[in-house]
PDB file of C-alpha atoms and ligand atoms in Angstrom:
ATOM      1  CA  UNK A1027      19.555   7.076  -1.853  1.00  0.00           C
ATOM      2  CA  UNK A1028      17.653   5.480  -4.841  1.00  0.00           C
ATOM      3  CA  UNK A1029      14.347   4.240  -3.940  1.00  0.00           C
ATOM      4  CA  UNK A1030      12.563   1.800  -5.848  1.00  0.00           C
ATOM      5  CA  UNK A1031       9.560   2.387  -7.845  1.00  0.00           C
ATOM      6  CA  UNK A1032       6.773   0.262  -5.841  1.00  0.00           C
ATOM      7  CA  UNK A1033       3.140  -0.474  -7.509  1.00  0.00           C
ATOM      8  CA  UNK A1034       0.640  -2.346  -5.296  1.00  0.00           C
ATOM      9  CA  UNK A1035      -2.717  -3.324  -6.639  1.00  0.00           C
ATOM     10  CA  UNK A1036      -5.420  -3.579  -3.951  1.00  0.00           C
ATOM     11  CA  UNK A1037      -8.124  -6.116  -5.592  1.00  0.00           C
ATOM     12  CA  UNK A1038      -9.865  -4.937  -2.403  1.00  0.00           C
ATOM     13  CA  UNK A1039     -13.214  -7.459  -1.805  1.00  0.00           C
ATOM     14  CA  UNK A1040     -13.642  -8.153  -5.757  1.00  0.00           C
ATOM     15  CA  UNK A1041     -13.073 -11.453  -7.890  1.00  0.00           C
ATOM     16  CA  UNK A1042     -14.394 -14.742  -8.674  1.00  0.00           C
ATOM     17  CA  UNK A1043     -11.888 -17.546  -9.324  1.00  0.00           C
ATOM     18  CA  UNK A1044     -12.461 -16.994 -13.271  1.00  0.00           C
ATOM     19  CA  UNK A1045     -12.273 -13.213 -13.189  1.00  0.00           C
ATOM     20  CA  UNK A1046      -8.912 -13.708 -10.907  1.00  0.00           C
ATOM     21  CA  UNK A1047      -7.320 -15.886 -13.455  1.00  0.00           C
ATOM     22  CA  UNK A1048      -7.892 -13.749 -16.011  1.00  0.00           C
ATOM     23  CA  UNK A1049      -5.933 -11.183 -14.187  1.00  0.00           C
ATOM     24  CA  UNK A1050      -2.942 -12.995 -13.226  1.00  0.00           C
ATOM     25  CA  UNK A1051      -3.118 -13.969 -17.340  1.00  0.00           C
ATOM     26  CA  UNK A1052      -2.933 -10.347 -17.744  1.00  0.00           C
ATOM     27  CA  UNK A1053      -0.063  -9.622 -15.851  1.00  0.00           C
ATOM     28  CA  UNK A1054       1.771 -12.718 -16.902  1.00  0.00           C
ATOM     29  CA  UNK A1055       1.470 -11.776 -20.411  1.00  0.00           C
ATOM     30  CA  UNK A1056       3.192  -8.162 -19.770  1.00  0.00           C
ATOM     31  CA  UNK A1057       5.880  -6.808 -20.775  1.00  0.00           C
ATOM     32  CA  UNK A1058       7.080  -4.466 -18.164  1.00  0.00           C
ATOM     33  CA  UNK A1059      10.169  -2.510 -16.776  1.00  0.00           C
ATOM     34  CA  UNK A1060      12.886  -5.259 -15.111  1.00  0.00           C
ATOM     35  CA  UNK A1061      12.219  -6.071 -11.171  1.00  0.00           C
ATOM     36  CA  UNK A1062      15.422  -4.342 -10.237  1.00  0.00           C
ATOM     37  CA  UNK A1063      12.974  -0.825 -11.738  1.00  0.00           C
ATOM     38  CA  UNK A1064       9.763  -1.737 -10.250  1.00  0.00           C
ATOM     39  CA  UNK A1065       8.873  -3.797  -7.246  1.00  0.00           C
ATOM     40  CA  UNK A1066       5.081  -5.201  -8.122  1.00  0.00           C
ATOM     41  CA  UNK A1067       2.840  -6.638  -5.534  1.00  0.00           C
ATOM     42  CA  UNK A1068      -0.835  -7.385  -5.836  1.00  0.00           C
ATOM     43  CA  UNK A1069      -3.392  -7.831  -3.053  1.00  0.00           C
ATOM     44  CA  UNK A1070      -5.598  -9.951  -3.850  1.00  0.00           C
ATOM     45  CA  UNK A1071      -8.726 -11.464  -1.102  1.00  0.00           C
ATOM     46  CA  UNK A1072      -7.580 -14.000   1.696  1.00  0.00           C
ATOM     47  CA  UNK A1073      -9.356 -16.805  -0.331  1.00  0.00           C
ATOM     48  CA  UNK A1074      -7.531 -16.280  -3.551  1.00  0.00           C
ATOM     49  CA  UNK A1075      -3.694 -15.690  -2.004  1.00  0.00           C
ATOM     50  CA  UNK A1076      -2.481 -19.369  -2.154  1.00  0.00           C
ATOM     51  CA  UNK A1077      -4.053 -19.760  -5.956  1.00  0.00           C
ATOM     52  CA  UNK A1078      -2.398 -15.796  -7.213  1.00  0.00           C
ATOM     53  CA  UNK A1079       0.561 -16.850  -5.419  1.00  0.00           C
ATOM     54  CA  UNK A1080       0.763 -20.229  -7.542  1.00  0.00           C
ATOM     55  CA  UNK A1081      -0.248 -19.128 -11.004  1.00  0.00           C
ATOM     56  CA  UNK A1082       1.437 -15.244 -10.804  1.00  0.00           C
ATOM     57  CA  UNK A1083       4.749 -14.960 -12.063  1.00  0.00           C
ATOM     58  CA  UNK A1084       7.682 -14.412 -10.331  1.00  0.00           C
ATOM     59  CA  UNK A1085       8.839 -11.127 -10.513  1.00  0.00           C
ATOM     60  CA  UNK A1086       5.785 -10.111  -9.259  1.00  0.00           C
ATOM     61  CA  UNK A1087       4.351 -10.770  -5.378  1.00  0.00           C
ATOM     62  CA  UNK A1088       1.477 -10.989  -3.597  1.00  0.00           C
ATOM     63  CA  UNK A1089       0.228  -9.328   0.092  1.00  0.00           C
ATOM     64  CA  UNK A1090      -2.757  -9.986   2.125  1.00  0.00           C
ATOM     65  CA  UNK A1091      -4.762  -6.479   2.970  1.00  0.00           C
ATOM     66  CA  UNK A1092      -5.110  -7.224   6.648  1.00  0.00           C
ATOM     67  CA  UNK A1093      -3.741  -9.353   9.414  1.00  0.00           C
ATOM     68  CA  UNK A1094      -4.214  -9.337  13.090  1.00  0.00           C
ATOM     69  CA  UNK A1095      -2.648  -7.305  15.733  1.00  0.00           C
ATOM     70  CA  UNK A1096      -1.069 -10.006  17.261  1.00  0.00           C
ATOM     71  CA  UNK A1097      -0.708 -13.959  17.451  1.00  0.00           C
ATOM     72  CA  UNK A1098      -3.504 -16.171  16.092  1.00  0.00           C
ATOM     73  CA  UNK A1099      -5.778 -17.607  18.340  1.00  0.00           C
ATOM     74  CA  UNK A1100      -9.446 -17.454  19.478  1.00  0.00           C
ATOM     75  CA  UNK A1101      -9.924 -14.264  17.272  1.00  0.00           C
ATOM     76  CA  UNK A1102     -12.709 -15.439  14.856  1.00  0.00           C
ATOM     77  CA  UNK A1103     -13.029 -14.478  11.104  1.00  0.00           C
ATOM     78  CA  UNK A1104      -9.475 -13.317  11.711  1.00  0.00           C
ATOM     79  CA  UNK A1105      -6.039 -14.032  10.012  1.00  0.00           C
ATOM     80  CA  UNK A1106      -2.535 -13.931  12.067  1.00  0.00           C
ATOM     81  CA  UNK A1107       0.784 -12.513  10.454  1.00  0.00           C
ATOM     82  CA  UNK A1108       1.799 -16.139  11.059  1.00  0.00           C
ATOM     83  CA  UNK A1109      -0.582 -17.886   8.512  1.00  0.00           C
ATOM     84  CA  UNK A1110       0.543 -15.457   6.052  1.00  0.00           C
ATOM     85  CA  UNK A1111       4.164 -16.325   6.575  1.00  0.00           C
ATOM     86  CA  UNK A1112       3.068 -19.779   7.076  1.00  0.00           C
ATOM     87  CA  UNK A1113       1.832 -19.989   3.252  1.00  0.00           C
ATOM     88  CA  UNK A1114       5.082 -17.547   1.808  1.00  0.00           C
ATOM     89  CA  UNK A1115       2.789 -14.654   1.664  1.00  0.00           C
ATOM     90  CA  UNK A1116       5.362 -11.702   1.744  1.00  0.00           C
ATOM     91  CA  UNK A1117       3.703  -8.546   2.071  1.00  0.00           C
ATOM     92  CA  UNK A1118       0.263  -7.226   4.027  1.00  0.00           C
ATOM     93  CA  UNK A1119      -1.543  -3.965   3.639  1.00  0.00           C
ATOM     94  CA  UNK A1120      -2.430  -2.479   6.985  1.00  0.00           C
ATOM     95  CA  UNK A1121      -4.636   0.536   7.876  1.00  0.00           C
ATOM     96  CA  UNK A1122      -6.334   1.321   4.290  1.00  0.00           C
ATOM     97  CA  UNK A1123      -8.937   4.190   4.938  1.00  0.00           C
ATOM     98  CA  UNK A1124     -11.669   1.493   4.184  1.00  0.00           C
ATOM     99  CA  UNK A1125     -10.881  -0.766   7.448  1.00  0.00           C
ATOM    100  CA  UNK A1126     -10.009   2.571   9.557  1.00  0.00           C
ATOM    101  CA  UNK A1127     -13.402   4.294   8.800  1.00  0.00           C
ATOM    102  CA  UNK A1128     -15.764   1.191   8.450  1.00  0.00           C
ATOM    103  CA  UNK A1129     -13.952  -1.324  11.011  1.00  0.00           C
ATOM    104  CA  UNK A1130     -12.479   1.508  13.368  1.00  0.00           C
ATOM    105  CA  UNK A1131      -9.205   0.861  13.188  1.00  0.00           C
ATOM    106  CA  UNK A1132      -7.365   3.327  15.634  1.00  0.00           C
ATOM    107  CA  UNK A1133      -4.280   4.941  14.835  1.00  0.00           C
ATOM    108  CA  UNK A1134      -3.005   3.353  17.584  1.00  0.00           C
ATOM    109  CA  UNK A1135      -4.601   0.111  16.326  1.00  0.00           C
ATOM    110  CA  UNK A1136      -3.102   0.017  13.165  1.00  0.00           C
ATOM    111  CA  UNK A1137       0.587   0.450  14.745  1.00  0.00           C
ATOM    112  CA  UNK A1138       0.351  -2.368  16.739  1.00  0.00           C
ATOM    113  CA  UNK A1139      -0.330  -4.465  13.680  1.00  0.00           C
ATOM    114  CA  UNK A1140       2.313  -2.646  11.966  1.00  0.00           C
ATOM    115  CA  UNK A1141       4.985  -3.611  14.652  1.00  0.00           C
ATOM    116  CA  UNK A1142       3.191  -7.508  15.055  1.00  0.00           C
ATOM    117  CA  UNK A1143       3.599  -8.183  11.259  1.00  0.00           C
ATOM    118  CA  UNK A1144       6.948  -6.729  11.027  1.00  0.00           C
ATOM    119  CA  UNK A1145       7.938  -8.915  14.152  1.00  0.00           C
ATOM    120  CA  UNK A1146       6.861 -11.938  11.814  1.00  0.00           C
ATOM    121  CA  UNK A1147       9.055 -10.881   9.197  1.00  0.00           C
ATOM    122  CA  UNK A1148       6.282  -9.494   6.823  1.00  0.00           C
ATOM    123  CA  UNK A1149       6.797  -6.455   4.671  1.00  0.00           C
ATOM    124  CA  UNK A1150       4.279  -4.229   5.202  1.00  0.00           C
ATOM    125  CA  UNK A1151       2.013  -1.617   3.018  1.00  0.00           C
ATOM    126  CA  UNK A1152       0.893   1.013   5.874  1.00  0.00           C
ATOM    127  CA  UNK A1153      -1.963   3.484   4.821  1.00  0.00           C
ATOM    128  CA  UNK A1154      -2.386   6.863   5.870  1.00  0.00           C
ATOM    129  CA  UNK A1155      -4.577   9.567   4.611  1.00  0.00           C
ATOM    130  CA  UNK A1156      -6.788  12.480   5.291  1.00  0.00           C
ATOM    131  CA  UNK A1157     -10.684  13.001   4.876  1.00  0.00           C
ATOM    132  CA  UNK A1158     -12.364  15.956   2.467  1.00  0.00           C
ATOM    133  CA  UNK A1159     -13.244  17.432   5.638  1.00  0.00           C
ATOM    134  CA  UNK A1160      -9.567  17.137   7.224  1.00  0.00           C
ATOM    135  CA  UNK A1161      -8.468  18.498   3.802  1.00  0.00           C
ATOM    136  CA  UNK A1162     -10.971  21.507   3.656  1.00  0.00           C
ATOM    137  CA  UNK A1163     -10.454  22.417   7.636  1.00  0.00           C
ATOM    138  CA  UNK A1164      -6.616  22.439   6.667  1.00  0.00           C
ATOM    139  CA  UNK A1165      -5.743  19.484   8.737  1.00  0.00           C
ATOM    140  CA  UNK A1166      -3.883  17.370   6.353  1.00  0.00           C
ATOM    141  CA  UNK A1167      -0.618  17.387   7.462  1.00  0.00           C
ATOM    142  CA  UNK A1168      -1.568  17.033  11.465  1.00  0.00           C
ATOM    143  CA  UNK A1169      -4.198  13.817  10.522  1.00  0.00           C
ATOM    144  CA  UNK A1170      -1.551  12.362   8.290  1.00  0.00           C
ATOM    145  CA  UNK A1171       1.915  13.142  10.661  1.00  0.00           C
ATOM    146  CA  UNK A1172      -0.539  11.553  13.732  1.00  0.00           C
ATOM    147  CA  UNK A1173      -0.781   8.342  11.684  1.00  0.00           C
ATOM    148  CA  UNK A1174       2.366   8.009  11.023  1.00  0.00           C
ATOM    149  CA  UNK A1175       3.408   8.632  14.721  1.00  0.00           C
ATOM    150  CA  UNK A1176       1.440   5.969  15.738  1.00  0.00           C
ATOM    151  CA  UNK A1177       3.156   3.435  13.482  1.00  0.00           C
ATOM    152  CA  UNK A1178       6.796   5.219  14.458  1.00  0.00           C
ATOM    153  CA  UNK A1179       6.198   4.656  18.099  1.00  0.00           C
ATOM    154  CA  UNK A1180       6.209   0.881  17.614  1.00  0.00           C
ATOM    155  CA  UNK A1181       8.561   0.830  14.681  1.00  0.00           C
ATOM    156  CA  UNK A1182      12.401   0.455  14.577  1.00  0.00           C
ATOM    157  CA  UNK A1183      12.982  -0.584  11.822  1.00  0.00           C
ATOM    158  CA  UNK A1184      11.403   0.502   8.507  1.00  0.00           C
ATOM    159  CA  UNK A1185      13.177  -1.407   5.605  1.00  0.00           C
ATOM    160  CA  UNK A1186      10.316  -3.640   5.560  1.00  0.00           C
ATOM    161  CA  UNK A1187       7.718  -0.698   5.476  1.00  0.00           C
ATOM    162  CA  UNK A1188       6.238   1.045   2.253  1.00  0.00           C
ATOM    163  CA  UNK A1189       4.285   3.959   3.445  1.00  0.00           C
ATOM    164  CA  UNK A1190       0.691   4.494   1.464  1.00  0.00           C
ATOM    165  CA  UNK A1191      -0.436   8.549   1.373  1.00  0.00           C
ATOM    166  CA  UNK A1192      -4.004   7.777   0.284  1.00  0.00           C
ATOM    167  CA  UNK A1193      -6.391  11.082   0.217  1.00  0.00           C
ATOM    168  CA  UNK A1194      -9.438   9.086   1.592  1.00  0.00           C
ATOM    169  CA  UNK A1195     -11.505  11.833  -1.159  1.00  0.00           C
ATOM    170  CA  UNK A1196      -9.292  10.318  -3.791  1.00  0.00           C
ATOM    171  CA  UNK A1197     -10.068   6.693  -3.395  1.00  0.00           C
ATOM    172  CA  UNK A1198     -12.897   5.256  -5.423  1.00  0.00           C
ATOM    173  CA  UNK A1199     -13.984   8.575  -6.414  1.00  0.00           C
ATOM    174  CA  UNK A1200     -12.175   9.297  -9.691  1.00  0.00           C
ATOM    175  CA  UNK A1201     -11.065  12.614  -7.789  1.00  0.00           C
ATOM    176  CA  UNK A1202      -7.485  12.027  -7.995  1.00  0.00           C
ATOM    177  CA  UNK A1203      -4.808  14.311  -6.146  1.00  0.00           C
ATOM    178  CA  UNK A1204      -3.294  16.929  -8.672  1.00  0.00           C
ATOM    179  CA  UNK A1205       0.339  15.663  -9.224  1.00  0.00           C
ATOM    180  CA  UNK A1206       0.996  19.324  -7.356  1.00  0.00           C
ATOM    181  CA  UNK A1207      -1.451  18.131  -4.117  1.00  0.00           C
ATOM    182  CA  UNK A1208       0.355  14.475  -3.617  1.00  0.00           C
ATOM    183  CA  UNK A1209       4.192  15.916  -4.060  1.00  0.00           C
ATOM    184  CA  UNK A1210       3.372  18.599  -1.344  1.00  0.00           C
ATOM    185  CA  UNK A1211       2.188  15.834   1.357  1.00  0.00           C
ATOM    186  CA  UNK A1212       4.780  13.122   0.101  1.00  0.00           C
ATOM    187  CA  UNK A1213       7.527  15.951   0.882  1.00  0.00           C
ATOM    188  CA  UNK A1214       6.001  17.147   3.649  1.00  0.00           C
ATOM    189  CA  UNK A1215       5.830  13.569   5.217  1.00  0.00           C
ATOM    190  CA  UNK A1216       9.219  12.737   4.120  1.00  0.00           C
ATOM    191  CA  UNK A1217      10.384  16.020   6.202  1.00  0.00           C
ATOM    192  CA  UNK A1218       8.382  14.847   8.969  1.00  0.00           C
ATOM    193  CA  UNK A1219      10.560  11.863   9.170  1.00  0.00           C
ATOM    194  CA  UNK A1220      13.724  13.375   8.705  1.00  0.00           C
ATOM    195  CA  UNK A1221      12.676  15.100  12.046  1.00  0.00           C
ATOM    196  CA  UNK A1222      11.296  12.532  14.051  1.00  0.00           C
ATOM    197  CA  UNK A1223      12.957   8.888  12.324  1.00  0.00           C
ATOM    198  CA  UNK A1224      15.427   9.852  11.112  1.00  0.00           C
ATOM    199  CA  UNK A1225      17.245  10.788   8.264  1.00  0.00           C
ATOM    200  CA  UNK A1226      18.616   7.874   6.757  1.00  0.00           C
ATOM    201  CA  UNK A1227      14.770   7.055   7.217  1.00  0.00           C
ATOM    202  CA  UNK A1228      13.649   9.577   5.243  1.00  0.00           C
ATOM    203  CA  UNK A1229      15.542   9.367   2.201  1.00  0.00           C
ATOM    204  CA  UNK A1230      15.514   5.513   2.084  1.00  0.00           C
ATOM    205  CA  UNK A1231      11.525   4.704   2.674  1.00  0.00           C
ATOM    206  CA  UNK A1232       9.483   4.511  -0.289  1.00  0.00           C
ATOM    207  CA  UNK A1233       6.173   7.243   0.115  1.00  0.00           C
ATOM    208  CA  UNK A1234       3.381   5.794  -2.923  1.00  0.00           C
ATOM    209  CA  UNK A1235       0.603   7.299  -3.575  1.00  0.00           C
ATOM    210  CA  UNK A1236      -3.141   6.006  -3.836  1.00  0.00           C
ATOM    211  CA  UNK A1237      -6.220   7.279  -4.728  1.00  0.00           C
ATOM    212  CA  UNK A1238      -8.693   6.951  -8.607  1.00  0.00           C
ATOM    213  CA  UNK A1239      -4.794   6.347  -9.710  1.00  0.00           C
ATOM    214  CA  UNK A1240      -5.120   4.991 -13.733  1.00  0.00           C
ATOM    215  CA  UNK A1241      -3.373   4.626 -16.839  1.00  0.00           C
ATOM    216  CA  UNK A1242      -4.126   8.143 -17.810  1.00  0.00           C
ATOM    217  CA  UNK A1243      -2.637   9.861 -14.790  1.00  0.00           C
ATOM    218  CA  UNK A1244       0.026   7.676 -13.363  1.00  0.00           C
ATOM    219  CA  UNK A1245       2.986   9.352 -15.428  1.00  0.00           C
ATOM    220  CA  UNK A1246       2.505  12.498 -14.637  1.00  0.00           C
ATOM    221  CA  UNK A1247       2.225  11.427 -10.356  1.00  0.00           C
ATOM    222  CA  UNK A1248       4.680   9.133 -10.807  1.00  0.00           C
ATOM    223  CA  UNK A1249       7.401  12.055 -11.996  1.00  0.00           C
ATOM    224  CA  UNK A1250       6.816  14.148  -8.765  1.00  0.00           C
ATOM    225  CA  UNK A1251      10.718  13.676  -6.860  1.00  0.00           C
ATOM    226  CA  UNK A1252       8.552  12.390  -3.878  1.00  0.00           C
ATOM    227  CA  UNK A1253       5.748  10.067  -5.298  1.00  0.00           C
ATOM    228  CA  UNK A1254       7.666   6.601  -5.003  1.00  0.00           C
ATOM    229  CA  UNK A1255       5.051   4.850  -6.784  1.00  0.00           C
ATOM    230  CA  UNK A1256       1.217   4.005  -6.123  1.00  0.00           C
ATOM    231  CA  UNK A1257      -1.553   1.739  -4.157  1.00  0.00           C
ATOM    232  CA  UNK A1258      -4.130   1.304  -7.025  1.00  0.00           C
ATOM    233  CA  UNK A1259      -7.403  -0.064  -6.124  1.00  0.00           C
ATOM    234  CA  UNK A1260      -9.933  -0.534  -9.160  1.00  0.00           C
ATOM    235  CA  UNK A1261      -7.201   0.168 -12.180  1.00  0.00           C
ATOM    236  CA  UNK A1262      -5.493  -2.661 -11.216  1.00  0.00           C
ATOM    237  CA  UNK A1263      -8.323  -4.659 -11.867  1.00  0.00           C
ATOM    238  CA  UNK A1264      -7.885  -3.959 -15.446  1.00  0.00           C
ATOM    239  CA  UNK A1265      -5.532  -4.239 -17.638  1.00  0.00           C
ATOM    240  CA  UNK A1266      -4.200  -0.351 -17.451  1.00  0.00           C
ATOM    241  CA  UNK A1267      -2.238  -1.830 -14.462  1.00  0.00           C
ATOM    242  CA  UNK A1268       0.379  -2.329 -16.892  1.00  0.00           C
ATOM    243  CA  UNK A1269       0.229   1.136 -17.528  1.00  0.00           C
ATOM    244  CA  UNK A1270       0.595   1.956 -14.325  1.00  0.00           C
ATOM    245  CA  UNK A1271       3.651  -0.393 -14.033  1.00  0.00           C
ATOM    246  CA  UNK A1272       5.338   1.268 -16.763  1.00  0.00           C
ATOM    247  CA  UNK A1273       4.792   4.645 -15.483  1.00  0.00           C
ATOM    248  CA  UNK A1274       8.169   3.550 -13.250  1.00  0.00           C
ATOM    249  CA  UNK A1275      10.370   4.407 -16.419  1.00  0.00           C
TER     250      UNK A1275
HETATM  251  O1  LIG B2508      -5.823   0.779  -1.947  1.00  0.00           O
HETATM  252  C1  LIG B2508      -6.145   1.448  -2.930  1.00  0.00           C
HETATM  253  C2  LIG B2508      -6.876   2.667  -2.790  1.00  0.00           C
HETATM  254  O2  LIG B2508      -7.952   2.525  -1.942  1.00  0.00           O
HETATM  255  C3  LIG B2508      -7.190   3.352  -4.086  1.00  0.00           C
HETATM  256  O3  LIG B2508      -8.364   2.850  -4.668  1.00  0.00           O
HETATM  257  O4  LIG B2508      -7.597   3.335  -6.984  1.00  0.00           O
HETATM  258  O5  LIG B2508      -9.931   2.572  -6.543  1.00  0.00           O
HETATM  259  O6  LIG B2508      -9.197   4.858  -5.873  1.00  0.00           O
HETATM  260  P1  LIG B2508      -8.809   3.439  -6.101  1.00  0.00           P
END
């Protein structure tokens, strides 16, 4: 089953209104593969959503990178799944490495939010990923196969999921997984579904790839059979995100 190509830029906690319009200029301006080759979604701050989502063009979407676990309420400082949908925000990043190491977001944790936001009808970016340490101690695959259990215990139905592999030793670092490193866990992930999804699971749901991902070594990821695109944190801050985007043809 084709999958298609999936970039996400994660703007992360950067931008000023100027320095955001000047992106959204950027990608306007591009010329890049057709929507029916490349799905394109950047995730920008709560408090510039409504103004990317107005000014970005539309081929392209935007996500939030967090949302709560479960409907809005008394939960200061916190954003439901239901304002999101409320403003025609499509997509939300949950679990990134940052917000499970510095917030101490639980595998468990970040399933639950999983399951709430796809409840809501949100699409969802889900983010797994092992530490140097996990890496070194030759953990990878049982840190990364517990995430992912934790989101497929609450989880039915994925067509609305995008899983993220991001080596937390890769992100931010300009360490970048060897094209070699990220096909081995993308395959080995995509078996682990075939064994405990499913299948049809398997082959349909899209596995990107995130970590010190730029213009000078997307092509070479993006031709791994496995690597179904990327999560790119600072490059897409520049204007290599094109790049990046055209590293889906
Ligand atoms: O969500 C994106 C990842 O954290 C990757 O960030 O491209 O700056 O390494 P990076």
């Amino acid at each position: 089953m084709a999958r298609k190509f999936f970039v996400g830029g994660n703007w992360k906690c950067s931008g000023t209104t100027e320095e955001v319009k000047k992106i959204v200029t950027t990608l306007n301006e591009a010329e890049v593969p057709s929507h029916d080759v490349v799905e394109v979604v950047v995730s920008p701050p709560f408090v510039f959503l409504t103004l990317v989502k107005s000014l970005l063009r539309s081929d392209f979407h935007v996500a939030a990178q967090n949302c709560w676990v479960r409907k809005g309420g008394a939960f200061t400082g916190e954003v439901s799944a239901e304002m999101l949908v409320n403003l025609g925000i499509p997509w939300v990043i949950i679990g990134h490495s940052e917000r499970r190491a510095l917030l101490n977001e639980s595998n468990e944790f970040v399933g639950d939010k999983v399951a709430y936001a796809l409840s809501q009808c949100l699409k969802v970016i889900a983010c797994i990923g092992e530490t140097l340490e996990q890496r070194e101690s030759g953990s990878t695959m049982a840190v990364v196969a517990a995430q992912t259990k934790a989101i497929a215990d609450k989880v039915t139905n994925w067509d609305n999921v995008v899983l993220a592999y991001e080596p937390v030793w890769a992100i931010g670092t300009g360490k970048v997984a060897t094209p070699a490193q990220a096909q081995e866990v993308h395959c080995e992930l995509r078996k682990w579904l075939n064994q405990n999804v499913g299948a049809d699971i398997a082959a349909s749901v899209r596995i990107i790839y995130g970590g010190s991902v730029n213009g000078a070594n997307c092509k070479e990821l993006a031709g791994q059979p496995d690597v179904d695109g990327f999560l790119v944190g600072g490059a897409s801050l520049k204007p290599e995100f094109v790049d990046i985007i055209k590293s889906a043809t």
